[in-house]
Tab-separated table of C-alpha atoms and ligand atoms in Angstrom:
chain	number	residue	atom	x	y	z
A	243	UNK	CA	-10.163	-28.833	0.895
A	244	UNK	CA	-6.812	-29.125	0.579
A	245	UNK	CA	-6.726	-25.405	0.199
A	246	UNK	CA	-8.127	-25.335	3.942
A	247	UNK	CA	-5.457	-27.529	5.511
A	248	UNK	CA	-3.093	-25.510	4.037
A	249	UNK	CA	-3.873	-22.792	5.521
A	250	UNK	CA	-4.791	-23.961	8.693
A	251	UNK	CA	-1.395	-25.328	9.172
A	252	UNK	CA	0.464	-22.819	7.326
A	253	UNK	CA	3.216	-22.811	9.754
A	254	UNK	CA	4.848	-25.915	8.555
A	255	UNK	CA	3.400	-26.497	5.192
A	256	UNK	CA	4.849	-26.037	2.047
A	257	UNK	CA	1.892	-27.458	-0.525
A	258	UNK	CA	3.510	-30.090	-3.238
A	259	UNK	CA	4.983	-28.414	-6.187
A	260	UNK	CA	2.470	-27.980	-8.731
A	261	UNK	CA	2.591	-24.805	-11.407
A	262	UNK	CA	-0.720	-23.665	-10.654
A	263	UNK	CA	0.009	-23.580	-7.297
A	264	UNK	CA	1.276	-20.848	-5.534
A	265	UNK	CA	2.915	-22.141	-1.899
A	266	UNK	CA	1.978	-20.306	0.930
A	267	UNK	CA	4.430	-20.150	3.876
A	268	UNK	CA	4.823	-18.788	6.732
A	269	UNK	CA	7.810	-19.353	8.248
A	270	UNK	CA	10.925	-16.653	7.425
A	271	UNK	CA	13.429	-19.804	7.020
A	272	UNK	CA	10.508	-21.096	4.211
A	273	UNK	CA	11.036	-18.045	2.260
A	274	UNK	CA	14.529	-17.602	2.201
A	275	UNK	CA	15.113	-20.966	0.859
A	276	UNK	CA	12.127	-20.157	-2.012
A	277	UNK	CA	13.763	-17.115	-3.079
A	278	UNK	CA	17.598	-19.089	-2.434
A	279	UNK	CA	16.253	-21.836	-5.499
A	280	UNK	CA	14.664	-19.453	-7.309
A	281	UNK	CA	18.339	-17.139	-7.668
A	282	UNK	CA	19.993	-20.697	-8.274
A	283	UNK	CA	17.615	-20.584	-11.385
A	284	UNK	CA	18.809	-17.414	-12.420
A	285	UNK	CA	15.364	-15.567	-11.764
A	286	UNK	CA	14.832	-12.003	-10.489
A	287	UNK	CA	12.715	-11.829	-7.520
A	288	UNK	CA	10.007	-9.099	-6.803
A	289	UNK	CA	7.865	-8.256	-3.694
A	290	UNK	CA	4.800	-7.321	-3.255
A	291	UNK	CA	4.012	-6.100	0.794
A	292	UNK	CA	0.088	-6.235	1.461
A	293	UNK	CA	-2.206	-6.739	4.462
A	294	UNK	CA	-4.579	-9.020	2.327
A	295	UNK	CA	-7.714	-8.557	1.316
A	296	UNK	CA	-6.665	-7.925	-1.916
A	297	UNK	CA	-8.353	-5.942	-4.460
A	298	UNK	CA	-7.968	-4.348	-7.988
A	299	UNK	CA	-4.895	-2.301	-6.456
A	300	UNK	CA	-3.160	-4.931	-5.129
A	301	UNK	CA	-3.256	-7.094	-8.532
A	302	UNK	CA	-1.910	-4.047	-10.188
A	303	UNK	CA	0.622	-4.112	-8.447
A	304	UNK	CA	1.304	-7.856	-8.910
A	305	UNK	CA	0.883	-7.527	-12.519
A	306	UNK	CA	3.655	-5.080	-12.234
A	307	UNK	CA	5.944	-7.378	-10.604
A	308	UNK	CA	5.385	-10.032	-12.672
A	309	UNK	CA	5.915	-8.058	-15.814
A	310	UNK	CA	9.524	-7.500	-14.468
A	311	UNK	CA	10.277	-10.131	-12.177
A	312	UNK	CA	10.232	-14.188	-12.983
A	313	UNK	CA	9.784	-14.858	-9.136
A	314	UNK	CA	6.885	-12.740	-7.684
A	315	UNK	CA	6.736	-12.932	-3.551
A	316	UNK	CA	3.110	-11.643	-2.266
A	317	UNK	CA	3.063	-10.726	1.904
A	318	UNK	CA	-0.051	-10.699	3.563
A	319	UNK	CA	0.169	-9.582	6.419
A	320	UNK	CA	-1.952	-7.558	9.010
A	321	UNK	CA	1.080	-5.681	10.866
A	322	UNK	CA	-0.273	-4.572	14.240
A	323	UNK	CA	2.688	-2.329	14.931
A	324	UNK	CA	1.286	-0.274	12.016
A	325	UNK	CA	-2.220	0.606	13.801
A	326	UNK	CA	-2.614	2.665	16.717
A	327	UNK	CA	-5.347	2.658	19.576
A	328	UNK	CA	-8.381	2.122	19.114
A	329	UNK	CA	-7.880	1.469	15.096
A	330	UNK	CA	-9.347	-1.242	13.207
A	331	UNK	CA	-6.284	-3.871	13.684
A	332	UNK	CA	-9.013	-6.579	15.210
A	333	UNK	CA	-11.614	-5.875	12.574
A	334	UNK	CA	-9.348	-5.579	9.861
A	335	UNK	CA	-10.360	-8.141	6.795
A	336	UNK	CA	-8.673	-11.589	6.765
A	337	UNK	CA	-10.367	-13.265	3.769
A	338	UNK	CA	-6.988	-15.186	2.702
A	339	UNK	CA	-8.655	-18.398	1.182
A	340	UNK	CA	-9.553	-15.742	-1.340
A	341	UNK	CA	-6.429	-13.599	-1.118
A	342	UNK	CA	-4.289	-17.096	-1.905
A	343	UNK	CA	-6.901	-17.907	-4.683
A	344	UNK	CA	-6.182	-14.264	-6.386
A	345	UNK	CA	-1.972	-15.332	-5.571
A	346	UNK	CA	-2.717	-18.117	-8.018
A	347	UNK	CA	-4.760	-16.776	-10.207
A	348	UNK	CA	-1.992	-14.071	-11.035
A	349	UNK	CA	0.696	-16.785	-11.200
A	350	UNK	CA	2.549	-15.908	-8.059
A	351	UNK	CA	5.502	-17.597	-6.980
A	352	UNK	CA	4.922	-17.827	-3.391
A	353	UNK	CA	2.774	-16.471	-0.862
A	354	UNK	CA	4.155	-15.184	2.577
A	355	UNK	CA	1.847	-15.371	5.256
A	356	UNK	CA	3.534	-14.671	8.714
A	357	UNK	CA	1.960	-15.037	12.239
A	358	UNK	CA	2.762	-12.233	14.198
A	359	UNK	CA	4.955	-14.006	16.126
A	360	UNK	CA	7.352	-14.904	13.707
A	361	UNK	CA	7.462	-11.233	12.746
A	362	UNK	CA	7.992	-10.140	16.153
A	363	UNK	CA	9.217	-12.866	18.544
A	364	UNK	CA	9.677	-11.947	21.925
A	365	UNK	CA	12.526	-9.820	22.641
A	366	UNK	CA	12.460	-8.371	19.598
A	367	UNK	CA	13.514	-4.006	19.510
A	368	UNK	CA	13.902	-2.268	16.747
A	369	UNK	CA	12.163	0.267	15.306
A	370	UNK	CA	13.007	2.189	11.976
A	371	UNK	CA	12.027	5.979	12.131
A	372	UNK	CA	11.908	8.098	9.688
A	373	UNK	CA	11.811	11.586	10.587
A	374	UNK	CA	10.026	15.089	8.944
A	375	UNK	CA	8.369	12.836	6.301
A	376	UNK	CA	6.517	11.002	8.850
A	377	UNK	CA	5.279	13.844	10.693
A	378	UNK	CA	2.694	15.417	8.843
A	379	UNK	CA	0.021	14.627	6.859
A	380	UNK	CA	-1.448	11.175	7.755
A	381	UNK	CA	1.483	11.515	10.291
A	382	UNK	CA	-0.541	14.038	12.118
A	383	UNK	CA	-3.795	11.888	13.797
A	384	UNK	CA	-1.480	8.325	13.464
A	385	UNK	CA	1.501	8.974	15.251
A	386	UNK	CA	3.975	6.233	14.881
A	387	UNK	CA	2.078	4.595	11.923
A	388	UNK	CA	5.280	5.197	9.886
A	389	UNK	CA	7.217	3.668	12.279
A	390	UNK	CA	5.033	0.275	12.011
A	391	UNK	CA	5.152	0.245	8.327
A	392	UNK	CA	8.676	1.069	8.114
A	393	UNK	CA	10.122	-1.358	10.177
A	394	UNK	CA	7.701	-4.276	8.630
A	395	UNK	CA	8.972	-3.030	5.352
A	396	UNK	CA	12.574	-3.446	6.156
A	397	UNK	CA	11.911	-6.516	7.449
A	398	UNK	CA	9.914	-8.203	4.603
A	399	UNK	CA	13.328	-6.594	2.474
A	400	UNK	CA	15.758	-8.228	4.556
A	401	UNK	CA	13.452	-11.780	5.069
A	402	UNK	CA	13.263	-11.622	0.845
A	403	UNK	CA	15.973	-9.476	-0.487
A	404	UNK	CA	14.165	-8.871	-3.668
A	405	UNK	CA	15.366	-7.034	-6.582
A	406	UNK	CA	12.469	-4.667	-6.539
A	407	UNK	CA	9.757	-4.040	-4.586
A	408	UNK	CA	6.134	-2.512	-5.498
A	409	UNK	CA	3.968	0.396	-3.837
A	410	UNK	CA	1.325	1.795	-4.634
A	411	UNK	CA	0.828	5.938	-5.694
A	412	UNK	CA	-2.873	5.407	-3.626
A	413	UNK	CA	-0.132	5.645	-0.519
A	414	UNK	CA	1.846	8.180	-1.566
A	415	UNK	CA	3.259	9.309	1.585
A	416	UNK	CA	4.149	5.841	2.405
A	417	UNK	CA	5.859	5.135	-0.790
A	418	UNK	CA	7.517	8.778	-0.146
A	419	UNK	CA	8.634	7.203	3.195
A	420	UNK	CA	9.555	3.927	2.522
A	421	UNK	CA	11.804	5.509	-0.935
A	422	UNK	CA	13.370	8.248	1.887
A	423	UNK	CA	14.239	4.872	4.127
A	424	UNK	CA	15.306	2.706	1.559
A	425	UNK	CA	18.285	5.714	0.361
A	426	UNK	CA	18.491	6.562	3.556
A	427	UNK	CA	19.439	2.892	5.010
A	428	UNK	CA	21.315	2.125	1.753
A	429	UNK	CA	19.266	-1.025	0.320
A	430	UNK	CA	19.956	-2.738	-2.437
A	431	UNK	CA	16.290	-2.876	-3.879
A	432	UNK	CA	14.052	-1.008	-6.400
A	433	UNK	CA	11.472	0.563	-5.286
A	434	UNK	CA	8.833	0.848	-7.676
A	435	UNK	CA	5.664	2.987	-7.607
A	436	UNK	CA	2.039	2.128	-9.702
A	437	UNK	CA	-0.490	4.190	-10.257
A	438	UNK	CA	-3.381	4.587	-7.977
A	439	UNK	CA	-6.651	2.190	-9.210
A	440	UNK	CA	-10.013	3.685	-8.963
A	441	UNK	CA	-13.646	1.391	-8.960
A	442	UNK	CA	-15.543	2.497	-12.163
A	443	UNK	CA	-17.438	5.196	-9.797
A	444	UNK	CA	-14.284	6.923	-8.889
A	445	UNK	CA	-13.773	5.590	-5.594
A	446	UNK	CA	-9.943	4.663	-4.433
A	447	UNK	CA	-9.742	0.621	-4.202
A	448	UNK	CA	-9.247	-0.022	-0.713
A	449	UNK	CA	-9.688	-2.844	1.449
A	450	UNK	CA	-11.590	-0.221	3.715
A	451	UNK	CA	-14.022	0.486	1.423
A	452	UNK	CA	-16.091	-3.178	2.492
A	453	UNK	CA	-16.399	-0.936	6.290
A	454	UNK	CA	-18.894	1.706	4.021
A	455	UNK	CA	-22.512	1.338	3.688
A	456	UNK	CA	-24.469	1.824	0.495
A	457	UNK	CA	-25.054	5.552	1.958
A	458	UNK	CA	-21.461	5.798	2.783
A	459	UNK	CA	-19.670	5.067	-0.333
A	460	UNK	CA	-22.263	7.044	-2.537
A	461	UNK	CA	-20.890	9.961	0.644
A	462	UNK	CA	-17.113	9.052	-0.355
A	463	UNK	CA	-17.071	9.496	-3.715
A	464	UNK	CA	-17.105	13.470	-3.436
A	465	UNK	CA	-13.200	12.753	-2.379
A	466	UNK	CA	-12.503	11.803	-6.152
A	467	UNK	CA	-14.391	14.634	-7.742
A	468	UNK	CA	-12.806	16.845	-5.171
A	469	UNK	CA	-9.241	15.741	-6.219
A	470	UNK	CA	-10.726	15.691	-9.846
A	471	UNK	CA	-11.673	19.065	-9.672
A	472	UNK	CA	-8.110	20.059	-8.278
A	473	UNK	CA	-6.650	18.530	-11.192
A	474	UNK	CA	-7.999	20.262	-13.665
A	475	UNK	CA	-7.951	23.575	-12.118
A	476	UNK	CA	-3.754	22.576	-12.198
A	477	UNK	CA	-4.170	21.808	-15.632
A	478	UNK	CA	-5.850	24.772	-16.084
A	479	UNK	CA	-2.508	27.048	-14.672
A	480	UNK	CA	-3.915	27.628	-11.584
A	481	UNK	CA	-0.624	27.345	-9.852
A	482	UNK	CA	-1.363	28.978	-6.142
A	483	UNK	CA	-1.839	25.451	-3.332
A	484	UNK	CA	-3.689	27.371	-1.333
A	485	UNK	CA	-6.409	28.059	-3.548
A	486	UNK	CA	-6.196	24.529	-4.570
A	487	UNK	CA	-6.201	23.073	-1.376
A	488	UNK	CA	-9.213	25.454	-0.246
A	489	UNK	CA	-11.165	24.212	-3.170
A	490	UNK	CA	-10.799	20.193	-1.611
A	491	UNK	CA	-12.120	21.725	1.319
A	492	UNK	CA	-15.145	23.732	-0.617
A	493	UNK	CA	-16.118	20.674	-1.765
A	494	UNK	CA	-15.426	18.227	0.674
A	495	UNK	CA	-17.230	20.447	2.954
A	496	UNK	CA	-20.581	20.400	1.045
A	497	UNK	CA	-20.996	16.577	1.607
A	498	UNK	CA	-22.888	16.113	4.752
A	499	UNK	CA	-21.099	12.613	6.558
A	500	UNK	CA	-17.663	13.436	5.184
A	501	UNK	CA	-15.424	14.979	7.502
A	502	UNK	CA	-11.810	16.087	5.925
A	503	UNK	CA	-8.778	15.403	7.484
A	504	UNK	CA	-6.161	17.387	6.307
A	505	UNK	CA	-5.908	18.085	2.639
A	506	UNK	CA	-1.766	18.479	1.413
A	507	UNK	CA	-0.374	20.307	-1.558
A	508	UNK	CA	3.520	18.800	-1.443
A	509	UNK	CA	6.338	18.200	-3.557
A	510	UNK	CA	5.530	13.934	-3.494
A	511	UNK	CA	9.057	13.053	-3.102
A	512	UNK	CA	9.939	15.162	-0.190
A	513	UNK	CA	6.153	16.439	0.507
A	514	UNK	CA	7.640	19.224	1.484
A	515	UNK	CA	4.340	22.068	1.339
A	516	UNK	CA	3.984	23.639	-1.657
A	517	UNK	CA	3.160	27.326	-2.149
A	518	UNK	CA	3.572	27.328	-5.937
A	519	UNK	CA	2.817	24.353	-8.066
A	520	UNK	CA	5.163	23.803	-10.455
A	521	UNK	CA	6.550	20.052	-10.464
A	522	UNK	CA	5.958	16.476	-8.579
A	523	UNK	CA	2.677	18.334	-7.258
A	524	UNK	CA	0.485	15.617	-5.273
A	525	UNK	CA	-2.301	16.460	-3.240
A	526	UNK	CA	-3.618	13.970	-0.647
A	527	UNK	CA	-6.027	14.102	1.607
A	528	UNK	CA	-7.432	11.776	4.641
A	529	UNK	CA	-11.311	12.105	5.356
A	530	UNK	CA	-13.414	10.059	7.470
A	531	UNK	CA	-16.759	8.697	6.037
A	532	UNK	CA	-18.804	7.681	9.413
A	533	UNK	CA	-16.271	5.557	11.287
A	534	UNK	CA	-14.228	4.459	8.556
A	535	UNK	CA	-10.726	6.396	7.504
A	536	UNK	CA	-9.786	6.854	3.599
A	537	UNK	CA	-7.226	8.317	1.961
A	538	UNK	CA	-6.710	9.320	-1.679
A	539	UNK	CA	-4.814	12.023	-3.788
A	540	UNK	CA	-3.813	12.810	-7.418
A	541	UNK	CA	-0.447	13.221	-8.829
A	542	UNK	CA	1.208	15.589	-11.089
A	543	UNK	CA	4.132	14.629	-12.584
A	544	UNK	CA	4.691	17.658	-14.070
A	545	UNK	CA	1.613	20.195	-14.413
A	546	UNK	CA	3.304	22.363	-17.302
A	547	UNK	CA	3.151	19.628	-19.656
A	548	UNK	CA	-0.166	17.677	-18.453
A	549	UNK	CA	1.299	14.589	-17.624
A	550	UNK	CA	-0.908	13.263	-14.681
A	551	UNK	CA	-2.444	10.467	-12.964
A	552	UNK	CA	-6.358	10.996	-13.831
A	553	UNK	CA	-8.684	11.356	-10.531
A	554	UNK	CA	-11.314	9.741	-11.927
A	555	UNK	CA	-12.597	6.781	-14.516
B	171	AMP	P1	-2.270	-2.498	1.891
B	171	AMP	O1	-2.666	-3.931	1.750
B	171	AMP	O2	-3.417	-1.569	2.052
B	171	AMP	O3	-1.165	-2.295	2.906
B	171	AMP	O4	-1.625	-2.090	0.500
B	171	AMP	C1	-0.561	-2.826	-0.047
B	171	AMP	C2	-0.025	-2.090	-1.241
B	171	AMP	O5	-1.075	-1.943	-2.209
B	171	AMP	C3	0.463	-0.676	-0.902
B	171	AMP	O6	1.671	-0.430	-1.612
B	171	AMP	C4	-0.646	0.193	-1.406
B	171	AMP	O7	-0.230	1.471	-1.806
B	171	AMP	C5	-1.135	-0.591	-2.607
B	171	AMP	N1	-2.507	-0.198	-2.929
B	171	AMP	C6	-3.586	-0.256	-2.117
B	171	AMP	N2	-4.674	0.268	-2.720
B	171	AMP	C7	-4.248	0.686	-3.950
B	171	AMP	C8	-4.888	1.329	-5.053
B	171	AMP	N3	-6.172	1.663	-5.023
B	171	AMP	N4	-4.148	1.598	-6.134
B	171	AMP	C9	-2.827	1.281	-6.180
B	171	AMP	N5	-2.162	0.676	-5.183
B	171	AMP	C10	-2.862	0.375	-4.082
């Protein structure tokens, strides 16, 4: 009950100090004094950006931070500038009684929930761009999706100033973005990367995956043998992309209601395209499954020695 009022006046509340609760606020000023009390008790302060709807992924990631950090700030919010025409920004999932309930349940600090307007108040415009990385890739069929996320991200650095803040490997070419800006723009944060999560069956944890129907997700799950498969054909020495990449496609191709994307073989710090595969190999790909849009990849930290993120399990 109280839960509810909470969050129906979120704007102005800060819930009564209690260590099993985590506040949720969402006014800018609310968080900057949070994180201002927290430094004046000599704790380090990590961030966790999310859209809600939180899932095994997301609590990876806030283990990660609280592992590291005494002060954990979770975002949730749905950033329109991120989605493009005719995307899913309306439909997108907004279950945050249950996204604050997981907040608490993983002891975080405090919980940022913004309206839209205090992200963006009227006259507000600036845009951070960051250019080649953006352009391919996912890139390709969202133009100016990098854009959105990388001027929420800067914000939601500057609103919190943490000391680090957490991404996950399932976005690699954000994380490859939002690293490029963070150098680029000289901020004084950590960015830190965790490994993509996987449901038992292989599929990527997404807060997409509620749009897929029983048929659908059974459909999807070719994506993680696909990337599987690529993996061990890497381990195996097979070092050409192209032959790597064509055997995503082989595969992909073979599941009737999957339609691929793109499938990239890049260097995942610059994802520049590979030819040969020889270090920092990830290969992502972006499929549709009926309507709904997924992405996944594997990683390679470095495919002479076997060191990987596994595809699967
Ligand atoms: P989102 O709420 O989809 O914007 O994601 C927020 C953060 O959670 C991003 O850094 C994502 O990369 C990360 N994330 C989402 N799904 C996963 C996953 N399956 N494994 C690891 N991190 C994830």
């Amino acid at each position: 009950m109280f839960l509810r009022l909470v969050l129906r006046n979120r704007r102005e509340c800060v819930p009564e100090s209690d260590e099993t609760m985590t506040p949720v606020v969402g006014k800018i000023q609310e968080v900057r004094e949070a994180v201002r009390e927290a430094r004046r008790r000599g704790e380090r302060v990590g961030l966790v950006p999310t859209m809600g709807a939180l899932h095994a992924g997301h609590v990876s990631l806030i283990r990660a931070a609280r592992a590291e950090n005494a002060y954990v700030v979770v975002s949730i919010f749905v950033n329109p500038t991120q989605f493009g025409a005719g995307e899913d920004y309306e439909s997108y999932p907004r279950p945050l009684e249950k996204d604050v309930a997981i907040c608490r349940q993983e002891g975080v600090a405090l919980a940022f929930v913004p309206t839209t307007e205090e992200m963006y108040p009227a006259g507000f415009a600036t845009t951070v761009h960051v250019a080649g990385l953006t352009e391919k890739m996912c890139g390709v069929s969202r133009p100016g999706h990098f854009d959105g996320v990388c001027t929420v991200v800067a914000k939601l650095l500057g609103i919190v100033q943490p000391d680090a803040a957490y991404f996950g490997e399932k976005d690699a070419q954000q994380l490859a973005v939002v690293r490029r800006m963070t150098r680029d723009l000289n901020l004084a944060v950590e960015i830190r990367a965790c490994p993509l999560v996987r449901d038992a069956d292989g599929l990527a944890t997404s807060s997409r995956n509620q749009y897929l129907s029983t048929r659908e997700r059974a459909s999807a799950l070719v994506l993680g043998r696909a990337l599987a498969q690529a993996r061990q054909r890497i381990e195996a020495g097979e070092r050409d992309a192209a032959s790597v990449a064509d055997g995503v496609r082989r595969l992909v191709g073979e599941e009737p209601g999957v339609a691929l994307e793109y499938v990239a073989v890049v260097d995942s710090d610059t994802l520049a395209d590979l030819e040969r595969i020889e270090d920092r190999a990830l290969v992502a790909l972006a499929a549709r499954v009926g309507r709904t849009r997924l992405i996944d990849n594997v990683l390679l930290r470095n495919p002479r020695g076997g060191s990987t993120t596994p595809a699967t399990g």
